[in-house]
Short mmCIF file of C-alpha atoms in Angstrom, two decimals:
data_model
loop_
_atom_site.label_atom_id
_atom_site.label_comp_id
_atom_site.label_asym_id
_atom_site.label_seq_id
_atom_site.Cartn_x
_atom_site.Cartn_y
_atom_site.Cartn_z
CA UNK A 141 111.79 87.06 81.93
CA UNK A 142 107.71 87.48 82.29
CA UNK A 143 108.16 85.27 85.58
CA UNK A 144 111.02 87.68 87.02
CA UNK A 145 108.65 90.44 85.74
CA UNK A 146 105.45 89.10 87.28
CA UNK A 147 104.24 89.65 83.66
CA UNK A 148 100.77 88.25 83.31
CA UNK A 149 99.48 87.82 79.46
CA UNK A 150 95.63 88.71 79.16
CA UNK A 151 94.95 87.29 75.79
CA UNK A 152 91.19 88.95 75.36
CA UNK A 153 91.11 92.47 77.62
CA UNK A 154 88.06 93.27 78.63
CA UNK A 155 87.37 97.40 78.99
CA UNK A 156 86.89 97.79 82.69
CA UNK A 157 86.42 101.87 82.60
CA UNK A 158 86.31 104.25 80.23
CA UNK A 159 86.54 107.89 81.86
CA UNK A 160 85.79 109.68 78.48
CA UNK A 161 82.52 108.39 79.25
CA UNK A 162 82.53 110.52 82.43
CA UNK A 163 84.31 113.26 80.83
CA UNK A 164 85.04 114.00 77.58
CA UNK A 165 88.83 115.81 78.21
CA UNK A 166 89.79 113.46 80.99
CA UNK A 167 93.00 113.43 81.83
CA UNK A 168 94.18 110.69 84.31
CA UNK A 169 97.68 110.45 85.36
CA UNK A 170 97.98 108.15 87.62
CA UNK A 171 96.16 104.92 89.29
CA UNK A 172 96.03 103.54 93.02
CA UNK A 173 94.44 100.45 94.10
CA UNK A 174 92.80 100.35 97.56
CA UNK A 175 91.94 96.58 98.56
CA UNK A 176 90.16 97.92 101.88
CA UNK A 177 87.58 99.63 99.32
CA UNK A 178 88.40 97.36 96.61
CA UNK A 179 88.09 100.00 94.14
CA UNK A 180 90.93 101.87 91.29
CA UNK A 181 91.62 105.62 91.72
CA UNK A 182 92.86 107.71 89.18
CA UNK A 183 93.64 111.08 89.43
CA UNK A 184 93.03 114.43 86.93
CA UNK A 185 94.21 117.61 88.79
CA UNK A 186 93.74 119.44 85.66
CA UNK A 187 89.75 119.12 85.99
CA UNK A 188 90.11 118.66 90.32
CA UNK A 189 89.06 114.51 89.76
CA UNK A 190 89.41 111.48 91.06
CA UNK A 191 87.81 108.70 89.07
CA UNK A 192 86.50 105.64 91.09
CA UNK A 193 86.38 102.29 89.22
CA UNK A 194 84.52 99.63 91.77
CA UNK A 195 85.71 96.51 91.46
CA UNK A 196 82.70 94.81 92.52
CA UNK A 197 80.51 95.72 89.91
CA UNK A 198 82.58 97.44 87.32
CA UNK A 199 81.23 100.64 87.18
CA UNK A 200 82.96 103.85 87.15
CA UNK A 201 82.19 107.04 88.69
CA UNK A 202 83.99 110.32 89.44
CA UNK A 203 84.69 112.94 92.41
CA UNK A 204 84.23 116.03 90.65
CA UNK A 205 85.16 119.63 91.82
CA UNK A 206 87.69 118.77 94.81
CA UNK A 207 88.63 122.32 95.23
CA UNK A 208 91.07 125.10 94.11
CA UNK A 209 93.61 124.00 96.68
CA UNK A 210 94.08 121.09 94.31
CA UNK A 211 96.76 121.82 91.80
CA UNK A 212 98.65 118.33 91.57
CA UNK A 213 97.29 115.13 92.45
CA UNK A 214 101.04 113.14 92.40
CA UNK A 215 102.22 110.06 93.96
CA UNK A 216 99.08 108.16 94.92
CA UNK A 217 98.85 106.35 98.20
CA UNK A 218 96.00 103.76 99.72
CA UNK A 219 96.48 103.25 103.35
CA UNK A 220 94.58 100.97 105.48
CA UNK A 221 92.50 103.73 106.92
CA UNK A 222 90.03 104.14 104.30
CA UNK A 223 92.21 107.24 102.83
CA UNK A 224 93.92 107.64 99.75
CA UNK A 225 97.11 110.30 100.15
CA UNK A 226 98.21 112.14 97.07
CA UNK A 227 101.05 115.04 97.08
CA UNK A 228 100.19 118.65 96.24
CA UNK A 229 103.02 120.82 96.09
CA UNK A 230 103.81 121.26 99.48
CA UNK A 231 100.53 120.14 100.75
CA UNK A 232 98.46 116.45 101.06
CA UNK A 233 95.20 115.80 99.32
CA UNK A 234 93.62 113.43 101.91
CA UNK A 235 90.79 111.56 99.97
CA UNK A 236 88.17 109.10 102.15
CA UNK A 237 87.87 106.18 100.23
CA UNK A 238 84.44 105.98 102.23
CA UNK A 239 82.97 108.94 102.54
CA UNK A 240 84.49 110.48 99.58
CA UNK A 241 85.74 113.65 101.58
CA UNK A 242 88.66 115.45 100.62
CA UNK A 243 90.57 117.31 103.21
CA UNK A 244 94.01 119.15 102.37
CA UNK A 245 96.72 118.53 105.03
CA UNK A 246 99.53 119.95 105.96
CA UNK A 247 103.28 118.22 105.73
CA UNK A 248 105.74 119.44 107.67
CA UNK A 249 108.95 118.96 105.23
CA UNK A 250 112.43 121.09 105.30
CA UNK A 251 112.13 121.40 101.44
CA UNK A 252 112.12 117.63 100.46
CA UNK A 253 109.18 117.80 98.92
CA UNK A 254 110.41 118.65 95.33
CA UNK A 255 112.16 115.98 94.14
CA UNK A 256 110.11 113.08 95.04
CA UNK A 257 110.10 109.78 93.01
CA UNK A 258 108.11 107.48 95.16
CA UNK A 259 105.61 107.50 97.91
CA UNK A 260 104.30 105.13 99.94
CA UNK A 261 102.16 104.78 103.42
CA UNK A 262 102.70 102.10 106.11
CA UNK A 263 101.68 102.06 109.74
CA UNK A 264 100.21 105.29 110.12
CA UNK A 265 103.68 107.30 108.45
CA UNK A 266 104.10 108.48 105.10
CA UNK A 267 107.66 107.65 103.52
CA UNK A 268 108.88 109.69 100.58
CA UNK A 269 111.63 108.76 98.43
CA UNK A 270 113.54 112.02 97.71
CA UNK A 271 115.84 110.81 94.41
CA UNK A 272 117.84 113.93 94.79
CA UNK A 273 118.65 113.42 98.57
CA UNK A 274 119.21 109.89 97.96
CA UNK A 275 117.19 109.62 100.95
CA UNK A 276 113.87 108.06 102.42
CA UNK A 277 111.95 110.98 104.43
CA UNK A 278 109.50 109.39 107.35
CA UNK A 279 106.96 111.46 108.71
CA UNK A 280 104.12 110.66 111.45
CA UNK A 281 100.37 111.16 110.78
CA UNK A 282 98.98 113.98 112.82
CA UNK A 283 95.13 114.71 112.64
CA UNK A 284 96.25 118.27 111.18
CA UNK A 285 99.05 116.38 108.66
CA UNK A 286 102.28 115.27 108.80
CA UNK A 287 105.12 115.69 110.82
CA UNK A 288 108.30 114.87 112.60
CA UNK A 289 110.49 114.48 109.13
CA UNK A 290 112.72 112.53 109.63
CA UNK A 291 115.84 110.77 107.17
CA UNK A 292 114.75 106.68 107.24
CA UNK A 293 119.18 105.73 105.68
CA UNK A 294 121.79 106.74 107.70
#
């Protein structure tokens, strides 16, 4: 079963981060890896955070204050463009890996937005699983958002 599983058994975990240390009422609730940064994300929309854990050395730091537009931090992408894509209601939290930038786009959606399971980017699109719909939504990057819905299953 751990082979069907990919299960891999650590048998003495080391502590990589520990965001109390950055914040006392941290609340993470989610984690992306980006390998073109090769750093862990973790998001805390109650305290408008993203907590950066840097592979290369170990050390942890955070993105405080991201801005009142931030009121869910769901569904955590890495694309291979240095930006990390999280939902926000019926917005997108663009995060530069890089430059550490946020930038709230728009997503042009016909209400599809609200019962999303999954989330993923590839090739410039975002895809969102809608569980509801039973349906994949694809829409194209657009230097204001995203756009062009449209249903990936026929």
């Amino acid at each position: 079963m751990e082979k069907v599983r990919r299960v891999v058994k650590i048998a003495n975990p080391k502590e990589t981060a520990n965001f109390s240390r950055l914040n006392e009422n941290a609340a993470p609730e989610n984690i992306v890896f980006s390998p073109v940064a090769n750093k862990i994300y973790s998001s805390d929309a109650e305290h408008k955070t993203i907590y950066i854990v840097d592979l290369a050395n170990n050390s942890a730091t955070a993105k405080n204050n991201l801005g009142e537009e931030i009121k869910a931090l769901k569904k955590p992408m890495a694309g291979k463009d240095e930006n990390l894509y999280y939902l926000n209601g019926n917005k997108i939290v663009q995060f530069n890996s890089k430059t550490e930038e946020v930038k709230i786009l728009a997503i042009n959606s016909a209400g599809h937005l609200n019962d999303i399971s999954a989330a993923a980017d590839y090739n410039n699109r975002l895809y969102l699983l809608n569980s509801k719909d039973g349906q994949i939504y694809r829409y194209n990057k657009r230097p204001d958002g995203f756009a062009d819905e449209a249903p990936s299953l026929k």
